[in-house]
């Protein structure tokens, strides 16, 4: 179950990804809630059904039902925010900067878990989406909450490996 199923599903050419799943998620220096919330939010963002299903099943034991819902909420809210804020930034016209988003983001204020953990999960999802604006904002917020650069780095490592596993399994399914 969980990481073992994902690892077994990866093809031989993705051996490094399989090894990195164990060394990032399986041996993370983050708390279990931070680790598994990051992994689950990133799995949802990466969209591969096997990766989402297996990480969600294993994450439940580390996060509980409320934590699972919060990790999914982090992925959902960042799916919206990453598109919106990345697009405003990429357009490069200062007129858009002053325009309010007028998008509901209540879950950010009341995520149902530690706000720092939730922001860490949002940062990791933003790395997958490539939203520089969101990455900068969440990193600054986390550092202001006492998170270390090592903790932020650890979340980025988890995001990279979960995303790579999802991309690889999607490619294999397409080539199938």
mmCIF file of C-alpha atoms in Angstrom:
data_model
loop_
_atom_site.group_PDB
_atom_site.id
_atom_site.type_symbol
_atom_site.label_atom_id
_atom_site.label_comp_id
_atom_site.label_asym_id
_atom_site.label_seq_id
_atom_site.Cartn_x
_atom_site.Cartn_y
_atom_site.Cartn_z
ATOM 1 C CA UNK A 1 0.000 0.000 0.000
ATOM 2 C CA UNK A 2 1.035 3.615 -0.499
ATOM 3 C CA UNK A 3 4.581 4.381 -1.533
ATOM 4 C CA UNK A 4 5.344 0.702 -2.143
ATOM 5 C CA UNK A 5 2.579 0.489 -4.756
ATOM 6 C CA UNK A 6 3.787 3.651 -6.498
ATOM 7 C CA UNK A 7 7.395 2.464 -6.423
ATOM 8 C CA UNK A 8 6.437 -0.926 -7.848
ATOM 9 C CA UNK A 9 4.462 0.736 -10.655
ATOM 10 C CA UNK A 10 7.382 2.885 -11.788
ATOM 11 C CA UNK A 11 9.331 1.559 -14.795
ATOM 12 C CA UNK A 12 13.013 0.681 -14.570
ATOM 13 C CA UNK A 13 14.101 3.929 -16.221
ATOM 14 C CA UNK A 14 12.581 5.819 -13.268
ATOM 15 C CA UNK A 15 14.598 3.986 -10.623
ATOM 16 C CA UNK A 16 15.896 7.296 -9.288
ATOM 17 C CA UNK A 17 12.339 8.507 -8.748
ATOM 18 C CA UNK A 18 11.477 5.305 -6.886
ATOM 19 C CA UNK A 19 14.524 5.677 -4.660
ATOM 20 C CA UNK A 20 13.782 9.340 -4.060
ATOM 21 C CA UNK A 21 10.217 8.602 -2.961
ATOM 22 C CA UNK A 22 11.626 6.635 -0.061
ATOM 23 C CA UNK A 23 14.325 9.142 0.813
ATOM 24 C CA UNK A 24 12.072 12.211 0.673
ATOM 25 C CA UNK A 25 8.707 11.074 1.988
ATOM 26 C CA UNK A 26 9.867 7.973 3.825
ATOM 27 C CA UNK A 27 12.748 9.688 5.600
ATOM 28 C CA UNK A 28 11.634 13.312 5.732
ATOM 29 C CA UNK A 29 12.934 15.652 8.396
ATOM 30 C CA UNK A 30 9.519 17.357 8.496
ATOM 31 C CA UNK A 31 6.889 16.282 11.008
ATOM 32 C CA UNK A 32 4.677 13.427 9.782
ATOM 33 C CA UNK A 33 1.771 15.848 9.278
ATOM 34 C CA UNK A 34 3.944 18.260 7.297
ATOM 35 C CA UNK A 35 5.421 15.432 5.230
ATOM 36 C CA UNK A 36 2.183 13.657 4.379
ATOM 37 C CA UNK A 37 0.187 16.853 3.900
ATOM 38 C CA UNK A 38 2.829 18.058 1.454
ATOM 39 C CA UNK A 39 2.858 14.706 -0.338
ATOM 40 C CA UNK A 40 -0.932 14.561 -0.598
ATOM 41 C CA UNK A 41 -1.394 18.166 -1.731
ATOM 42 C CA UNK A 42 1.287 17.587 -4.379
ATOM 43 C CA UNK A 43 -0.257 14.292 -5.459
ATOM 44 C CA UNK A 44 -3.588 16.038 -6.009
ATOM 45 C CA UNK A 45 -1.831 18.819 -7.930
ATOM 46 C CA UNK A 46 0.062 16.286 -10.046
ATOM 47 C CA UNK A 47 -3.249 14.535 -10.901
ATOM 48 C CA UNK A 48 -2.142 10.934 -11.467
ATOM 49 C CA UNK A 49 -4.914 8.652 -10.117
ATOM 50 C CA UNK A 50 -2.573 5.977 -8.728
ATOM 51 C CA UNK A 51 -0.328 8.533 -7.018
ATOM 52 C CA UNK A 52 -3.309 10.388 -5.527
ATOM 53 C CA UNK A 53 -5.037 7.214 -4.349
ATOM 54 C CA UNK A 54 -1.980 5.594 -2.784
ATOM 55 C CA UNK A 55 -0.622 8.703 -1.102
ATOM 56 C CA UNK A 56 -4.098 9.586 0.201
ATOM 57 C CA UNK A 57 -4.489 6.113 1.694
ATOM 58 C CA UNK A 58 -1.154 6.300 3.474
ATOM 59 C CA UNK A 59 -1.563 9.963 4.452
ATOM 60 C CA UNK A 60 -4.803 9.257 6.301
ATOM 61 C CA UNK A 61 -2.927 7.494 9.086
ATOM 62 C CA UNK A 62 -0.605 10.475 9.544
ATOM 63 C CA UNK A 63 -3.087 13.304 9.040
ATOM 64 C CA UNK A 64 -6.505 11.998 10.016
ATOM 65 C CA UNK A 65 -9.616 12.921 8.046
ATOM 66 C CA UNK A 66 -9.376 16.665 8.786
ATOM 67 C CA UNK A 67 -5.751 16.797 7.663
ATOM 68 C CA UNK A 68 -6.546 14.919 4.459
ATOM 69 C CA UNK A 69 -9.318 17.396 3.680
ATOM 70 C CA UNK A 70 -6.982 20.318 4.407
ATOM 71 C CA UNK A 71 -4.256 18.931 2.120
ATOM 72 C CA UNK A 72 -6.791 18.524 -0.670
ATOM 73 C CA UNK A 73 -8.038 22.053 0.034
ATOM 74 C CA UNK A 74 -4.473 23.387 -0.281
ATOM 75 C CA UNK A 75 -4.203 21.779 -3.720
ATOM 76 C CA UNK A 76 -7.630 23.091 -4.739
ATOM 77 C CA UNK A 77 -7.110 26.690 -3.650
ATOM 78 C CA UNK A 78 -3.651 26.797 -5.198
ATOM 79 C CA UNK A 79 -4.993 25.396 -8.484
ATOM 80 C CA UNK A 80 -6.968 28.622 -8.685
ATOM 81 C CA UNK A 81 -4.422 31.007 -7.171
ATOM 82 C CA UNK A 82 -1.428 29.712 -9.113
ATOM 83 C CA UNK A 83 -3.182 30.310 -12.437
ATOM 84 C CA UNK A 84 -4.472 33.731 -11.443
ATOM 85 C CA UNK A 85 -1.312 35.162 -9.860
ATOM 86 C CA UNK A 86 1.106 33.583 -12.340
ATOM 87 C CA UNK A 87 -0.917 35.013 -15.244
ATOM 88 C CA UNK A 88 -1.002 38.517 -13.737
ATOM 89 C CA UNK A 89 2.750 38.349 -13.234
ATOM 90 C CA UNK A 90 3.507 36.976 -16.706
ATOM 91 C CA UNK A 91 1.412 39.631 -18.437
ATOM 92 C CA UNK A 92 3.844 42.154 -16.985
ATOM 93 C CA UNK A 93 1.456 45.113 -17.042
ATOM 94 C CA UNK A 94 1.458 46.995 -13.733
ATOM 95 C CA UNK A 95 -2.220 47.849 -14.153
ATOM 96 C CA UNK A 96 -3.109 44.261 -13.220
ATOM 97 C CA UNK A 97 -1.104 44.416 -9.996
ATOM 98 C CA UNK A 98 -3.494 46.879 -8.383
ATOM 99 C CA UNK A 99 -6.633 44.980 -9.396
ATOM 100 C CA UNK A 100 -8.178 42.934 -6.569
ATOM 101 C CA UNK A 101 -8.575 39.211 -7.178
ATOM 102 C CA UNK A 102 -12.177 39.107 -5.939
ATOM 103 C CA UNK A 103 -11.800 35.335 -5.589
ATOM 104 C CA UNK A 104 -12.946 33.577 -2.420
ATOM 105 C CA UNK A 105 -10.112 32.104 -0.380
ATOM 106 C CA UNK A 106 -11.717 31.457 3.006
ATOM 107 C CA UNK A 107 -9.916 28.142 3.467
ATOM 108 C CA UNK A 108 -6.615 30.011 3.781
ATOM 109 C CA UNK A 109 -7.882 31.740 6.936
ATOM 110 C CA UNK A 110 -9.461 28.576 8.387
ATOM 111 C CA UNK A 111 -7.748 25.506 6.941
ATOM 112 C CA UNK A 112 -8.666 23.159 9.795
ATOM 113 C CA UNK A 113 -4.998 22.372 10.505
ATOM 114 C CA UNK A 114 -1.977 24.351 11.646
ATOM 115 C CA UNK A 115 -1.772 27.411 9.373
ATOM 116 C CA UNK A 116 1.979 27.007 8.961
ATOM 117 C CA UNK A 117 1.562 23.434 7.763
ATOM 118 C CA UNK A 118 -1.178 24.539 5.356
ATOM 119 C CA UNK A 119 1.079 27.289 3.949
ATOM 120 C CA UNK A 120 3.878 24.727 3.522
ATOM 121 C CA UNK A 121 1.523 22.551 1.485
ATOM 122 C CA UNK A 122 0.492 25.585 -0.593
ATOM 123 C CA UNK A 123 4.134 26.395 -1.267
ATOM 124 C CA UNK A 124 4.816 22.853 -2.486
ATOM 125 C CA UNK A 125 1.800 22.925 -4.812
ATOM 126 C CA UNK A 126 2.971 26.309 -6.128
ATOM 127 C CA UNK A 127 6.317 24.741 -7.002
ATOM 128 C CA UNK A 128 4.529 22.172 -9.158
ATOM 129 C CA UNK A 129 2.482 24.882 -10.851
ATOM 130 C CA UNK A 130 5.517 27.123 -11.305
ATOM 131 C CA UNK A 131 3.962 30.225 -9.770
ATOM 132 C CA UNK A 132 6.841 32.440 -8.682
ATOM 133 C CA UNK A 133 4.563 34.993 -7.050
ATOM 134 C CA UNK A 134 2.937 32.337 -4.841
ATOM 135 C CA UNK A 135 6.269 30.680 -4.071
ATOM 136 C CA UNK A 136 7.755 33.972 -2.878
ATOM 137 C CA UNK A 137 4.710 34.890 -0.808
ATOM 138 C CA UNK A 138 4.411 31.493 0.886
ATOM 139 C CA UNK A 139 8.155 31.247 1.536
ATOM 140 C CA UNK A 140 8.168 34.673 3.203
ATOM 141 C CA UNK A 141 5.099 33.766 5.258
ATOM 142 C CA UNK A 142 6.648 30.481 6.354
ATOM 143 C CA UNK A 143 9.937 32.122 7.310
ATOM 144 C CA UNK A 144 7.939 34.695 9.307
ATOM 145 C CA UNK A 145 6.244 31.806 11.133
ATOM 146 C CA UNK A 146 9.593 30.346 12.125
ATOM 147 C CA UNK A 147 9.999 27.711 9.425
ATOM 148 C CA UNK A 148 13.613 27.149 8.428
ATOM 149 C CA UNK A 149 15.044 27.155 4.934
ATOM 150 C CA UNK A 150 15.675 23.434 5.455
ATOM 151 C CA UNK A 151 11.969 22.793 6.074
ATOM 152 C CA UNK A 152 10.980 24.757 2.981
ATOM 153 C CA UNK A 153 13.630 22.907 0.990
ATOM 154 C CA UNK A 154 12.311 19.566 2.232
ATOM 155 C CA UNK A 155 8.795 20.435 1.007
ATOM 156 C CA UNK A 156 10.212 21.369 -2.394
ATOM 157 C CA UNK A 157 12.028 18.030 -2.597
ATOM 158 C CA UNK A 158 8.791 16.166 -1.833
ATOM 159 C CA UNK A 159 6.941 18.207 -4.478
ATOM 160 C CA UNK A 160 9.571 17.394 -7.088
ATOM 161 C CA UNK A 161 9.528 13.648 -6.451
ATOM 162 C CA UNK A 162 5.743 13.285 -6.207
ATOM 163 C CA UNK A 163 5.368 15.254 -9.434
ATOM 164 C CA UNK A 164 8.016 13.160 -11.186
ATOM 165 C CA UNK A 165 6.296 9.928 -10.151
ATOM 166 C CA UNK A 166 2.951 11.224 -11.454
ATOM 167 C CA UNK A 167 4.422 12.393 -14.766
ATOM 168 C CA UNK A 168 6.213 9.083 -15.276
ATOM 169 C CA UNK A 169 3.110 7.008 -14.555
ATOM 170 C CA UNK A 170 0.995 9.212 -16.818
ATOM 171 C CA UNK A 171 3.502 8.750 -19.649
ATOM 172 C CA UNK A 172 3.539 4.986 -19.169
ATOM 173 C CA UNK A 173 -0.255 4.876 -19.217
ATOM 174 C CA UNK A 174 -0.337 6.920 -22.434
ATOM 175 C CA UNK A 175 2.239 4.695 -24.105
ATOM 176 C CA UNK A 176 0.542 1.689 -22.759
#
